C-alpha cells in the first residue's frame, strides 16, 4: 500500500516515512493476528448439534497481559515519534541561519510568496512578490513565515512530507530542505471556500547555479 | 410506585397520543428509528451526488443531467434536456440552475454537499438511532421498569429533534445555499458570510444544531436518571447489560459535551449576526480562529465516542447471545468503556496537530490519543474471548456483530497512524482521515445499528424481519462498504486531499482517477443496498413472520416482557437474580438462564 506514497524529496521526509512504514508493518501484523484468530474461532467454535459452549467468564491474567502489552507498544511508539515531530515542527529546533527566508500567505485562492530581497528585511522596497511560485535552491535550509489573509489555508507539499495550516493574523514558522531539483505542487489542504479545489502553487527546487541565476535576474547587482 | 396504573390507561389513548405525541418510551424509540432512517437517505443521497463529481468531475449526473448535444449545441435530445430548457427559460433563479446547471455539481454546491452529508449523518442519523432509538426502546425494558423517569421530557426530546431536522432541511432552500464550511465549521470560513457567500444557510445550520443540542440534553438527563433510579429489584450496576452501560456512559458524555458545542454555536451566531469577533483575528486584536477549533473538538471528540460506544454495547449483546457464552471479562469491558469515555476528554488536540497549535501540545495529545488503543484492544480481545469455545450461530444479527468487530479493528488500527504526529503531517486532511472515520462510524456504528434493528425487531414489532432480504442486505453492504472505503486509505497515502471537488486539477493525483471511479461505483451499490433494508423494515412491520416472546433465547429482561410489549412493559416488575450473560451454565437444562429466573441452584454469577 505504501508504494502509493509520493517520492520523498526532503531531509526530514525519511523519518516520517520510516514511522509510516513501522506503523504499517505493526498494524498489519496485529490485523492479521486478530482477523486470523477471529476466523479460526468462527470455524472451530461454530454451533454444532448437541455441543454446548463452555462457560468461561474471563481471565484476569489475560486481561492484565493484553493491557500491559498494548500500553508498552503505544508508549514505545510515542517515544520514537517525539524527536521526529520536534525536529520538523518546533521552531526552537529548526536548523539556524537559513539560506532562504520566504513569507507565504494564503488567500482565496492563491499562495502569495514574498521574498525579502538582498537586505533580508520584509516590508522594504526590494521585496519581491510572486503569485503561486516559490523558488528555492537544492540542499539549502528554507524558512517559511506562513500566514493567511482571509480564512485558514493549509500549506501542503506532499513530496516534502510537510503540511502546516496558515492562519490569518498569525505567523507560523516552518522549515524544509529539499534534496532533489524539480517542480512540485503546493495544494491547499484546508477547506477555504468554493475555490478550495484547484488552489495550487508550485515549489521550484533549483540547482544552486540555476537558483543563483534566478536571484541575479530578479535583483540585478 | 405506580405499578398498575399505566397498564389500565392505554385503552383510552387516542391515535394522536398513541402514535404522534406519545409518552411511551417504546413509541418514542420507534419514532427516533424511523426519523433516523429517513435522514439516512437524505444524508446518503448527498454523498452519492458528490461521489459522482469526484469520479467524473464536471460531467453531468446520470438521469437528470443534460445530454452532450444539449450542452454543446443547445439541441434538446432527452427528457432531462427538456427539464433544463424549462429551467433556463423560467424567470426566477431555479434551485437546480444555481447549484448544478445541466446537472453538473458546482464547486460551492459540492462544498455544501459534503458539509451536509456529514452534519446529517452525525447529528441526525447515527446519534438519533443509537441513542434516541435504542436508548429509548431498550433502557426501561432492559433495566426492568415501566417507562423513562420523565416521559414528557422524553417526548420533548423527540419533537425538538424533529424541529431541528426541519430547520436543517429548510437551510437547503435559502438564498446563498446551505452551510458549506465543512461539518466542523472552521472559523473564519464559517463565521463571516463574505468568505463563502453562504448567508442564512450557515445560521440555520447553527440554530438547528443548537436545537438538536437541547434535544440530546433533555434525553441524556432522562437516561441518566432512569438508569440510576429505576432499576428493577436485584438489578445492580454490575448486572446491567453492556448496551445499557454504554448508553449510560454516552448519556453522561452527551450531557457534558453538548453544552460546549452549544456555547461555540452561540458565539458563532453572534459573530455572524451581531458583529462580534470571537473567532476572527483582527488587526486590533479580537478573537482567534483556533478558539473555534478547541471548542468544537472539545465537544467533537467525545461526540465520536458517543457515535461508537453504543455500537460496542450492541455488538457485545449480539456476540454473547449468538456465541451462547458469557461476555469474556464483563467488568473489564465496563472499565474499558469508562476509560474510553474519560480519555475522550483529553485527546481533542489530535484533530489540531497541523493547526498551528504549539507543537509541544501535539506531543501531549499524541500520548493521550495513543492510550486509547489500550481500552480499544481490551474490548476487541474480550469479544474474541467471548467467541472462544462458544457455540456460534451465524444469524444475521451475529453477522453484523462480527462485521462490527472486524471493521472496528481496521478503524482502530488506522487511528494509530493519525495519532502519530509525524505521520499525521502527511495524512492530515487527506482521504486517510475519511477512510478512518467511515470505518469507525459506518463500519462500526452502522453495522451495530443494522444488527440491533434485526435483533430487537421481534420485540419492537412482534414480527421477524425477512431473513433472506436481511442476508442479501448484509453481504451487499459488507462488500460494497469495503470496496468504497478501503481504497480511500490508498488515496490518503497518495496525498489525495479531502474536500476537493476535482482531483484531476492536480498533477500528483492523476493516477487516482480509476480508483475514484471504482469508489463511486461501490458507493452507489452501497447506497442502493440500503433500499433493501428499508423495504424489509417497513414490509416486515406488517407482513413479517410473527415472532414468539423470546425468539433468540436471550437472558436479559426485555425478553421477559410480552410481545408486542404493552404500555407499562411488564405485568409484574421482574426481580433480577443474576448477571446478564448467563449462557451455557453447567448443570442447567437450557443454555440460557434468564436474569429474572428465580434461583433454584447455587448462584453462578460473580455478583
PDB file of C-alpha atoms in Angstrom, chain A residues 1-7 12 15-49 51-60 62-63 65-86 88-91 94 108-109 146 149-170 172-173 183-202, chain B residues 107-108 111 114-115 180-182 184 186-189 194-196 281-285 288-290 293 323-330 332-333 353-364 366-367 370-371 373-374 377-382 384-385 387-394 398 402 405-407 409-410 413-414 416-417 420-430 432 486 489-490 493-503 505-509 511-512 515 581-592 604-606:
ATOM      1  CA  UNK A   1       0.000   0.000   0.000  1.00  0.00           C
ATOM      2  CA  UNK A   2       2.818   2.392   0.815  1.00  0.00           C
ATOM      3  CA  UNK A   3       4.183   2.328  -2.729  1.00  0.00           C
ATOM      4  CA  UNK A   4       1.472   4.922  -3.370  1.00  0.00           C
ATOM      5  CA  UNK A   5       3.399   7.457  -1.265  1.00  0.00           C
ATOM      6  CA  UNK A   6       4.738  10.252  -3.465  1.00  0.00           C
ATOM      7  CA  UNK A   7       8.515  10.361  -3.795  1.00  0.00           C
ATOM      8  CA  UNK A  12      13.181  15.010   7.281  1.00  0.00           C
ATOM      9  CA  UNK A  15      11.925   9.978   9.247  1.00  0.00           C
ATOM     10  CA  UNK A  16       8.214  10.432   8.516  1.00  0.00           C
ATOM     11  CA  UNK A  17       8.312   7.581   6.029  1.00  0.00           C
ATOM     12  CA  UNK A  18      10.185   5.311   8.459  1.00  0.00           C
ATOM     13  CA  UNK A  19       7.487   5.815  11.087  1.00  0.00           C
ATOM     14  CA  UNK A  20       4.820   5.322   8.436  1.00  0.00           C
ATOM     15  CA  UNK A  21       6.396   2.020   7.396  1.00  0.00           C
ATOM     16  CA  UNK A  22       6.965   0.984  11.017  1.00  0.00           C
ATOM     17  CA  UNK A  23       3.329   1.541  11.943  1.00  0.00           C
ATOM     18  CA  UNK A  24       2.222  -0.101   8.712  1.00  0.00           C
ATOM     19  CA  UNK A  25       4.023  -3.339   9.500  1.00  0.00           C
ATOM     20  CA  UNK A  26       2.978  -3.209  13.155  1.00  0.00           C
ATOM     21  CA  UNK A  27      -0.697  -2.741  12.336  1.00  0.00           C
ATOM     22  CA  UNK A  28      -0.522  -5.281   9.519  1.00  0.00           C
ATOM     23  CA  UNK A  29       0.785  -7.945  11.902  1.00  0.00           C
ATOM     24  CA  UNK A  30      -1.841  -7.081  14.536  1.00  0.00           C
ATOM     25  CA  UNK A  31      -4.559  -7.098  11.885  1.00  0.00           C
ATOM     26  CA  UNK A  32      -3.546 -10.498  10.531  1.00  0.00           C
ATOM     27  CA  UNK A  33      -3.288 -11.982  14.028  1.00  0.00           C
ATOM     28  CA  UNK A  34      -6.657 -10.640  15.182  1.00  0.00           C
ATOM     29  CA  UNK A  35      -8.507 -11.495  11.962  1.00  0.00           C
ATOM     30  CA  UNK A  36      -6.803 -14.888  11.785  1.00  0.00           C
ATOM     31  CA  UNK A  37      -7.877 -15.660  15.342  1.00  0.00           C
ATOM     32  CA  UNK A  38     -11.393 -14.450  14.606  1.00  0.00           C
ATOM     33  CA  UNK A  39     -11.723 -16.643  11.517  1.00  0.00           C
ATOM     34  CA  UNK A  40     -10.301 -19.697  13.306  1.00  0.00           C
ATOM     35  CA  UNK A  41     -12.750 -19.148  16.170  1.00  0.00           C
ATOM     36  CA  UNK A  42     -15.683 -18.703  13.792  1.00  0.00           C
ATOM     37  CA  UNK A  43     -14.917 -22.017  12.088  1.00  0.00           C
ATOM     38  CA  UNK A  44     -13.822 -24.017  15.087  1.00  0.00           C
ATOM     39  CA  UNK A  45     -16.494 -22.854  17.510  1.00  0.00           C
ATOM     40  CA  UNK A  46     -19.449 -22.760  15.144  1.00  0.00           C
ATOM     41  CA  UNK A  47     -22.641 -24.149  16.548  1.00  0.00           C
ATOM     42  CA  UNK A  48     -22.858 -27.912  16.208  1.00  0.00           C
ATOM     43  CA  UNK A  49     -25.842 -30.037  17.222  1.00  0.00           C
ATOM     44  CA  UNK A  51     -22.451 -29.421  21.559  1.00  0.00           C
ATOM     45  CA  UNK A  52     -22.656 -26.734  24.199  1.00  0.00           C
ATOM     46  CA  UNK A  53     -20.473 -23.676  24.677  1.00  0.00           C
ATOM     47  CA  UNK A  54     -18.006 -23.703  27.559  1.00  0.00           C
ATOM     48  CA  UNK A  55     -18.950 -21.478  30.451  1.00  0.00           C
ATOM     49  CA  UNK A  56     -15.962 -19.082  30.660  1.00  0.00           C
ATOM     50  CA  UNK A  57     -16.339 -15.745  32.393  1.00  0.00           C
ATOM     51  CA  UNK A  58     -12.900 -14.311  31.669  1.00  0.00           C
ATOM     52  CA  UNK A  59      -9.309 -14.399  32.732  1.00  0.00           C
ATOM     53  CA  UNK A  60      -7.610 -11.775  34.850  1.00  0.00           C
ATOM     54  CA  UNK A  62      -5.098 -12.406  30.045  1.00  0.00           C
ATOM     55  CA  UNK A  63      -6.678  -9.015  30.763  1.00  0.00           C
ATOM     56  CA  UNK A  65      -1.317  -9.275  29.727  1.00  0.00           C
ATOM     57  CA  UNK A  66      -3.002  -7.526  26.831  1.00  0.00           C
ATOM     58  CA  UNK A  67      -3.475  -4.297  28.761  1.00  0.00           C
ATOM     59  CA  UNK A  68       0.221  -4.192  29.618  1.00  0.00           C
ATOM     60  CA  UNK A  69       1.392  -5.284  26.158  1.00  0.00           C
ATOM     61  CA  UNK A  70      -0.694  -2.639  24.366  1.00  0.00           C
ATOM     62  CA  UNK A  71       0.421   0.058  26.800  1.00  0.00           C
ATOM     63  CA  UNK A  72       4.093  -0.755  26.253  1.00  0.00           C
ATOM     64  CA  UNK A  73       3.734  -0.777  22.466  1.00  0.00           C
ATOM     65  CA  UNK A  74       1.887   2.532  22.224  1.00  0.00           C
ATOM     66  CA  UNK A  75       4.220   4.284  24.658  1.00  0.00           C
ATOM     67  CA  UNK A  76       7.208   2.948  22.749  1.00  0.00           C
ATOM     68  CA  UNK A  77       5.749   4.268  19.528  1.00  0.00           C
ATOM     69  CA  UNK A  78       5.101   7.670  21.102  1.00  0.00           C
ATOM     70  CA  UNK A  79       8.686   7.802  22.417  1.00  0.00           C
ATOM     71  CA  UNK A  80      10.054   7.109  18.940  1.00  0.00           C
ATOM     72  CA  UNK A  81       7.944   9.875  17.474  1.00  0.00           C
ATOM     73  CA  UNK A  82       8.644  12.834  19.788  1.00  0.00           C
ATOM     74  CA  UNK A  83      12.094  13.695  18.353  1.00  0.00           C
ATOM     75  CA  UNK A  84      10.947  13.457  14.727  1.00  0.00           C
ATOM     76  CA  UNK A  85       7.959  15.664  15.410  1.00  0.00           C
ATOM     77  CA  UNK A  86      10.006  18.290  17.233  1.00  0.00           C
ATOM     78  CA  UNK A  88      10.016  19.081  11.890  1.00  0.00           C
ATOM     79  CA  UNK A  89       7.693  21.399  13.793  1.00  0.00           C
ATOM     80  CA  UNK A  90       9.336  23.003  16.849  1.00  0.00           C
ATOM     81  CA  UNK A  91      10.824  26.368  15.856  1.00  0.00           C
ATOM     82  CA  UNK A  94      14.999  24.350  13.399  1.00  0.00           C
ATOM     83  CA  UNK A 108      -8.711  32.871  -1.526  1.00  0.00           C
ATOM     84  CA  UNK A 109      -7.466  31.131  -3.744  1.00  0.00           C
ATOM     85  CA  UNK A 146       3.415  31.174   6.961  1.00  0.00           C
ATOM     86  CA  UNK A 149      -5.089  36.901   4.684  1.00  0.00           C
ATOM     87  CA  UNK A 150      -8.659  35.764   4.972  1.00  0.00           C
ATOM     88  CA  UNK A 151      -9.513  32.248   6.141  1.00  0.00           C
ATOM     89  CA  UNK A 152      -7.480  29.234   7.198  1.00  0.00           C
ATOM     90  CA  UNK A 153      -5.470  27.572   4.439  1.00  0.00           C
ATOM     91  CA  UNK A 154      -3.017  24.737   4.689  1.00  0.00           C
ATOM     92  CA  UNK A 155       0.398  24.695   3.064  1.00  0.00           C
ATOM     93  CA  UNK A 156       0.937  21.152   1.800  1.00  0.00           C
ATOM     94  CA  UNK A 157       3.834  19.817  -0.227  1.00  0.00           C
ATOM     95  CA  UNK A 158       3.298  16.041  -0.433  1.00  0.00           C
ATOM     96  CA  UNK A 159       6.842  15.333  -1.623  1.00  0.00           C
ATOM     97  CA  UNK A 160       8.348  17.264   1.302  1.00  0.00           C
ATOM     98  CA  UNK A 161       6.112  15.464   3.814  1.00  0.00           C
ATOM     99  CA  UNK A 162       5.214  18.927   5.032  1.00  0.00           C
ATOM    100  CA  UNK A 163       1.850  20.328   5.955  1.00  0.00           C
ATOM    101  CA  UNK A 164       1.026  23.326   8.101  1.00  0.00           C
ATOM    102  CA  UNK A 165      -2.157  25.347   8.455  1.00  0.00           C
ATOM    103  CA  UNK A 166      -1.856  29.042   7.675  1.00  0.00           C
ATOM    104  CA  UNK A 167      -3.844  31.322   9.974  1.00  0.00           C
ATOM    105  CA  UNK A 168      -4.927  34.913   9.487  1.00  0.00           C
ATOM    106  CA  UNK A 169      -3.048  37.381  11.703  1.00  0.00           C
ATOM    107  CA  UNK A 170      -0.587  34.794  12.871  1.00  0.00           C
ATOM    108  CA  UNK A 172       3.866  30.264  11.860  1.00  0.00           C
ATOM    109  CA  UNK A 173       7.417  29.222  11.066  1.00  0.00           C
ATOM    110  CA  UNK A 183       8.750  21.417  -9.734  1.00  0.00           C
ATOM    111  CA  UNK A 184       6.336  20.289  -7.036  1.00  0.00           C
ATOM    112  CA  UNK A 185       2.727  21.173  -6.364  1.00  0.00           C
ATOM    113  CA  UNK A 186       1.604  23.132  -3.297  1.00  0.00           C
ATOM    114  CA  UNK A 187      -2.100  22.362  -2.881  1.00  0.00           C
ATOM    115  CA  UNK A 188      -4.185  23.950  -0.171  1.00  0.00           C
ATOM    116  CA  UNK A 189      -5.201  21.170   2.229  1.00  0.00           C
ATOM    117  CA  UNK A 190      -7.725  23.027   4.386  1.00  0.00           C
ATOM    118  CA  UNK A 191     -11.189  23.842   3.091  1.00  0.00           C
ATOM    119  CA  UNK A 192     -11.067  27.550   2.283  1.00  0.00           C
ATOM    120  CA  UNK A 193     -14.172  28.245   0.187  1.00  0.00           C
ATOM    121  CA  UNK A 194     -15.639  27.470  -3.226  1.00  0.00           C
ATOM    122  CA  UNK A 195     -12.246  27.783  -4.934  1.00  0.00           C
ATOM    123  CA  UNK A 196     -10.509  25.450  -2.498  1.00  0.00           C
ATOM    124  CA  UNK A 197     -10.266  22.725  -5.094  1.00  0.00           C
ATOM    125  CA  UNK A 198      -7.647  23.944  -7.527  1.00  0.00           C
ATOM    126  CA  UNK A 199      -5.944  26.362  -5.139  1.00  0.00           C
ATOM    127  CA  UNK A 200      -2.481  25.418  -6.209  1.00  0.00           C
ATOM    128  CA  UNK A 201       1.011  26.837  -6.054  1.00  0.00           C
ATOM    129  CA  UNK A 202       4.351  25.469  -7.198  1.00  0.00           C
TER     130      UNK A 202
ATOM    131  CA  UNK B 107     -17.846  23.771  -6.589  1.00  0.00           C
ATOM    132  CA  UNK B 108     -19.799  25.770  -3.986  1.00  0.00           C
ATOM    133  CA  UNK B 111     -18.832  22.048  -0.503  1.00  0.00           C
ATOM    134  CA  UNK B 114     -20.173  17.120   1.890  1.00  0.00           C
ATOM    135  CA  UNK B 115     -20.839  19.567   4.723  1.00  0.00           C
ATOM    136  CA  UNK B 180     -20.590  24.916   3.153  1.00  0.00           C
ATOM    137  CA  UNK B 181     -17.770  25.257   5.663  1.00  0.00           C
ATOM    138  CA  UNK B 182     -17.478  21.556   6.467  1.00  0.00           C
ATOM    139  CA  UNK B 184     -16.552  21.048  11.535  1.00  0.00           C
ATOM    140  CA  UNK B 186     -13.994  26.041  10.912  1.00  0.00           C
ATOM    141  CA  UNK B 187     -13.920  29.787  11.505  1.00  0.00           C
ATOM    142  CA  UNK B 188     -13.400  32.303   9.942  1.00  0.00           C
ATOM    143  CA  UNK B 189     -14.799  30.479   6.887  1.00  0.00           C
ATOM    144  CA  UNK B 194     -18.131  37.102   2.825  1.00  0.00           C
ATOM    145  CA  UNK B 195     -15.813  34.069   2.621  1.00  0.00           C
ATOM    146  CA  UNK B 196     -18.354  31.557   1.361  1.00  0.00           C
ATOM    147  CA  UNK B 281      -8.338  37.728  14.462  1.00  0.00           C
ATOM    148  CA  UNK B 282      -8.387  41.400  13.555  1.00  0.00           C
ATOM    149  CA  UNK B 283      -5.554  43.889  13.432  1.00  0.00           C
ATOM    150  CA  UNK B 284      -6.967  45.443  16.623  1.00  0.00           C
ATOM    151  CA  UNK B 285      -6.920  42.128  18.438  1.00  0.00           C
ATOM    152  CA  UNK B 288      -8.901  33.667  17.431  1.00  0.00           C
ATOM    153  CA  UNK B 289      -9.880  31.132  14.772  1.00  0.00           C
ATOM    154  CA  UNK B 290      -8.242  28.424  16.876  1.00  0.00           C
ATOM    155  CA  UNK B 293     -11.362  24.516  16.827  1.00  0.00           C
ATOM    156  CA  UNK B 323     -21.902 -17.427  20.910  1.00  0.00           C
ATOM    157  CA  UNK B 324     -24.084 -18.745  23.737  1.00  0.00           C
ATOM    158  CA  UNK B 325     -21.405 -17.673  26.202  1.00  0.00           C
ATOM    159  CA  UNK B 326     -20.953 -15.100  28.953  1.00  0.00           C
ATOM    160  CA  UNK B 327     -19.127 -11.939  27.897  1.00  0.00           C
ATOM    161  CA  UNK B 328     -15.439 -12.561  28.412  1.00  0.00           C
ATOM    162  CA  UNK B 329     -14.256 -10.143  31.104  1.00  0.00           C
ATOM    163  CA  UNK B 330     -17.574  -8.359  31.724  1.00  0.00           C
ATOM    164  CA  UNK B 332     -13.068  -5.146  32.170  1.00  0.00           C
ATOM    165  CA  UNK B 333     -15.484  -4.377  29.307  1.00  0.00           C
ATOM    166  CA  UNK B 353      -1.776  18.768  15.157  1.00  0.00           C
ATOM    167  CA  UNK B 354      -1.248  20.845  11.991  1.00  0.00           C
ATOM    168  CA  UNK B 355      -3.475  23.739  13.050  1.00  0.00           C
ATOM    169  CA  UNK B 356      -0.741  25.998  14.396  1.00  0.00           C
ATOM    170  CA  UNK B 357      -1.271  24.818  17.942  1.00  0.00           C
ATOM    171  CA  UNK B 358       2.013  24.790  19.861  1.00  0.00           C
ATOM    172  CA  UNK B 359       3.981  21.690  18.764  1.00  0.00           C
ATOM    173  CA  UNK B 360       4.708  20.685  22.376  1.00  0.00           C
ATOM    174  CA  UNK B 361       0.978  20.265  22.925  1.00  0.00           C
ATOM    175  CA  UNK B 362       0.924  17.992  19.897  1.00  0.00           C
ATOM    176  CA  UNK B 363       3.238  15.582  21.711  1.00  0.00           C
ATOM    177  CA  UNK B 364       0.970  15.557  24.770  1.00  0.00           C
ATOM    178  CA  UNK B 366      -0.287  12.161  20.755  1.00  0.00           C
ATOM    179  CA  UNK B 367       0.401  10.359  24.033  1.00  0.00           C
ATOM    180  CA  UNK B 370      -2.247   6.510  21.682  1.00  0.00           C
ATOM    181  CA  UNK B 371      -3.512   5.438  25.119  1.00  0.00           C
ATOM    182  CA  UNK B 373      -5.536   1.945  21.866  1.00  0.00           C
ATOM    183  CA  UNK B 374      -5.404   0.213  25.256  1.00  0.00           C
ATOM    184  CA  UNK B 377      -7.619  -3.509  22.414  1.00  0.00           C
ATOM    185  CA  UNK B 378      -9.147  -4.789  25.663  1.00  0.00           C
ATOM    186  CA  UNK B 379     -12.601  -4.679  24.103  1.00  0.00           C
ATOM    187  CA  UNK B 380     -11.506  -6.382  20.899  1.00  0.00           C
ATOM    188  CA  UNK B 381      -9.704  -9.190  22.711  1.00  0.00           C
ATOM    189  CA  UNK B 382     -12.692  -9.660  25.005  1.00  0.00           C
ATOM    190  CA  UNK B 384     -12.661 -12.689  20.650  1.00  0.00           C
ATOM    191  CA  UNK B 385     -12.561 -14.278  24.103  1.00  0.00           C
ATOM    192  CA  UNK B 387     -16.384 -16.377  20.884  1.00  0.00           C
ATOM    193  CA  UNK B 388     -13.624 -18.688  22.145  1.00  0.00           C
ATOM    194  CA  UNK B 389     -15.077 -22.158  22.794  1.00  0.00           C
ATOM    195  CA  UNK B 390     -18.544 -20.864  22.110  1.00  0.00           C
ATOM    196  CA  UNK B 391     -21.320 -22.364  20.006  1.00  0.00           C
ATOM    197  CA  UNK B 392     -21.526 -19.628  17.389  1.00  0.00           C
ATOM    198  CA  UNK B 393     -24.803 -19.296  15.481  1.00  0.00           C
ATOM    199  CA  UNK B 394     -24.431 -17.326  12.258  1.00  0.00           C
ATOM    200  CA  UNK B 398     -24.460 -12.078  14.524  1.00  0.00           C
ATOM    201  CA  UNK B 402     -18.808  -9.933  13.569  1.00  0.00           C
ATOM    202  CA  UNK B 405     -15.651  -6.188  15.321  1.00  0.00           C
ATOM    203  CA  UNK B 406     -13.695  -6.613  12.061  1.00  0.00           C
ATOM    204  CA  UNK B 407     -14.395  -3.091  10.832  1.00  0.00           C
ATOM    205  CA  UNK B 409     -10.281  -3.380  14.195  1.00  0.00           C
ATOM    206  CA  UNK B 410      -9.447  -1.702  10.873  1.00  0.00           C
ATOM    207  CA  UNK B 413      -5.597   0.395  13.724  1.00  0.00           C
ATOM    208  CA  UNK B 414      -5.799   3.160  11.124  1.00  0.00           C
ATOM    209  CA  UNK B 416      -2.708   4.830  15.187  1.00  0.00           C
ATOM    210  CA  UNK B 417      -1.288   6.412  12.025  1.00  0.00           C
ATOM    211  CA  UNK B 420       1.310   9.651  15.390  1.00  0.00           C
ATOM    212  CA  UNK B 421       2.196  13.314  14.922  1.00  0.00           C
ATOM    213  CA  UNK B 422       4.935  12.935  12.263  1.00  0.00           C
ATOM    214  CA  UNK B 423       2.825  10.602  10.112  1.00  0.00           C
ATOM    215  CA  UNK B 424      -0.167  12.865  10.621  1.00  0.00           C
ATOM    216  CA  UNK B 425       1.751  15.712   8.984  1.00  0.00           C
ATOM    217  CA  UNK B 426       1.341  13.834   5.740  1.00  0.00           C
ATOM    218  CA  UNK B 427      -2.080  12.205   6.094  1.00  0.00           C
ATOM    219  CA  UNK B 428      -3.861  15.036   7.882  1.00  0.00           C
ATOM    220  CA  UNK B 429      -6.722  16.424   5.750  1.00  0.00           C
ATOM    221  CA  UNK B 430      -6.375  13.576   3.251  1.00  0.00           C
ATOM    222  CA  UNK B 432      -6.913   8.630   5.015  1.00  0.00           C
ATOM    223  CA  UNK B 486     -10.817   0.709   1.916  1.00  0.00           C
ATOM    224  CA  UNK B 489      -6.703   4.649   2.668  1.00  0.00           C
ATOM    225  CA  UNK B 490      -4.675   4.344  -0.523  1.00  0.00           C
ATOM    226  CA  UNK B 493      -1.321   7.528   1.266  1.00  0.00           C
ATOM    227  CA  UNK B 494      -1.092   9.156  -2.158  1.00  0.00           C
ATOM    228  CA  UNK B 495      -1.741  12.523  -0.528  1.00  0.00           C
ATOM    229  CA  UNK B 496      -5.255  12.964  -2.016  1.00  0.00           C
ATOM    230  CA  UNK B 497      -6.762  15.870  -0.056  1.00  0.00           C
ATOM    231  CA  UNK B 498     -10.287  15.583   1.268  1.00  0.00           C
ATOM    232  CA  UNK B 499     -12.877  18.224   0.403  1.00  0.00           C
ATOM    233  CA  UNK B 500     -11.560  18.925  -3.079  1.00  0.00           C
ATOM    234  CA  UNK B 501     -14.193  18.732  -5.779  1.00  0.00           C
ATOM    235  CA  UNK B 502     -11.879  17.884  -8.660  1.00  0.00           C
ATOM    236  CA  UNK B 503      -8.776  15.781  -8.038  1.00  0.00           C
ATOM    237  CA  UNK B 505      -6.754  19.565 -11.180  1.00  0.00           C
ATOM    238  CA  UNK B 506      -3.604  18.203  -9.560  1.00  0.00           C
ATOM    239  CA  UNK B 507      -0.653  16.652 -11.314  1.00  0.00           C
ATOM    240  CA  UNK B 508       0.227  14.322  -8.444  1.00  0.00           C
ATOM    241  CA  UNK B 509      -3.316  12.893  -8.247  1.00  0.00           C
ATOM    242  CA  UNK B 511      -3.066   8.293 -11.150  1.00  0.00           C
ATOM    243  CA  UNK B 512      -6.141   8.077  -8.915  1.00  0.00           C
ATOM    244  CA  UNK B 515      -9.726   4.410  -8.101  1.00  0.00           C
ATOM    245  CA  UNK B 581     -24.827 -13.138  30.269  1.00  0.00           C
ATOM    246  CA  UNK B 582     -25.574 -16.482  31.932  1.00  0.00           C
ATOM    247  CA  UNK B 583     -25.323 -18.690  28.849  1.00  0.00           C
ATOM    248  CA  UNK B 584     -24.403 -22.375  28.838  1.00  0.00           C
ATOM    249  CA  UNK B 585     -24.272 -22.525  32.627  1.00  0.00           C
ATOM    250  CA  UNK B 586     -23.146 -26.061  33.557  1.00  0.00           C
ATOM    251  CA  UNK B 587     -25.891 -28.162  35.107  1.00  0.00           C
ATOM    252  CA  UNK B 588     -28.722 -26.032  33.693  1.00  0.00           C
ATOM    253  CA  UNK B 589     -31.243 -27.644  31.376  1.00  0.00           C
ATOM    254  CA  UNK B 590     -31.207 -24.791  28.820  1.00  0.00           C
ATOM    255  CA  UNK B 591     -28.164 -22.976  27.547  1.00  0.00           C
ATOM    256  CA  UNK B 592     -29.568 -19.672  28.754  1.00  0.00           C
ATOM    257  CA  UNK B 604     -23.235 -18.887  39.368  1.00  0.00           C
ATOM    258  CA  UNK B 605     -22.782 -15.195  38.787  1.00  0.00           C
ATOM    259  CA  UNK B 606     -19.868 -13.343  40.314  1.00  0.00           C
TER     260      UNK B 606
END
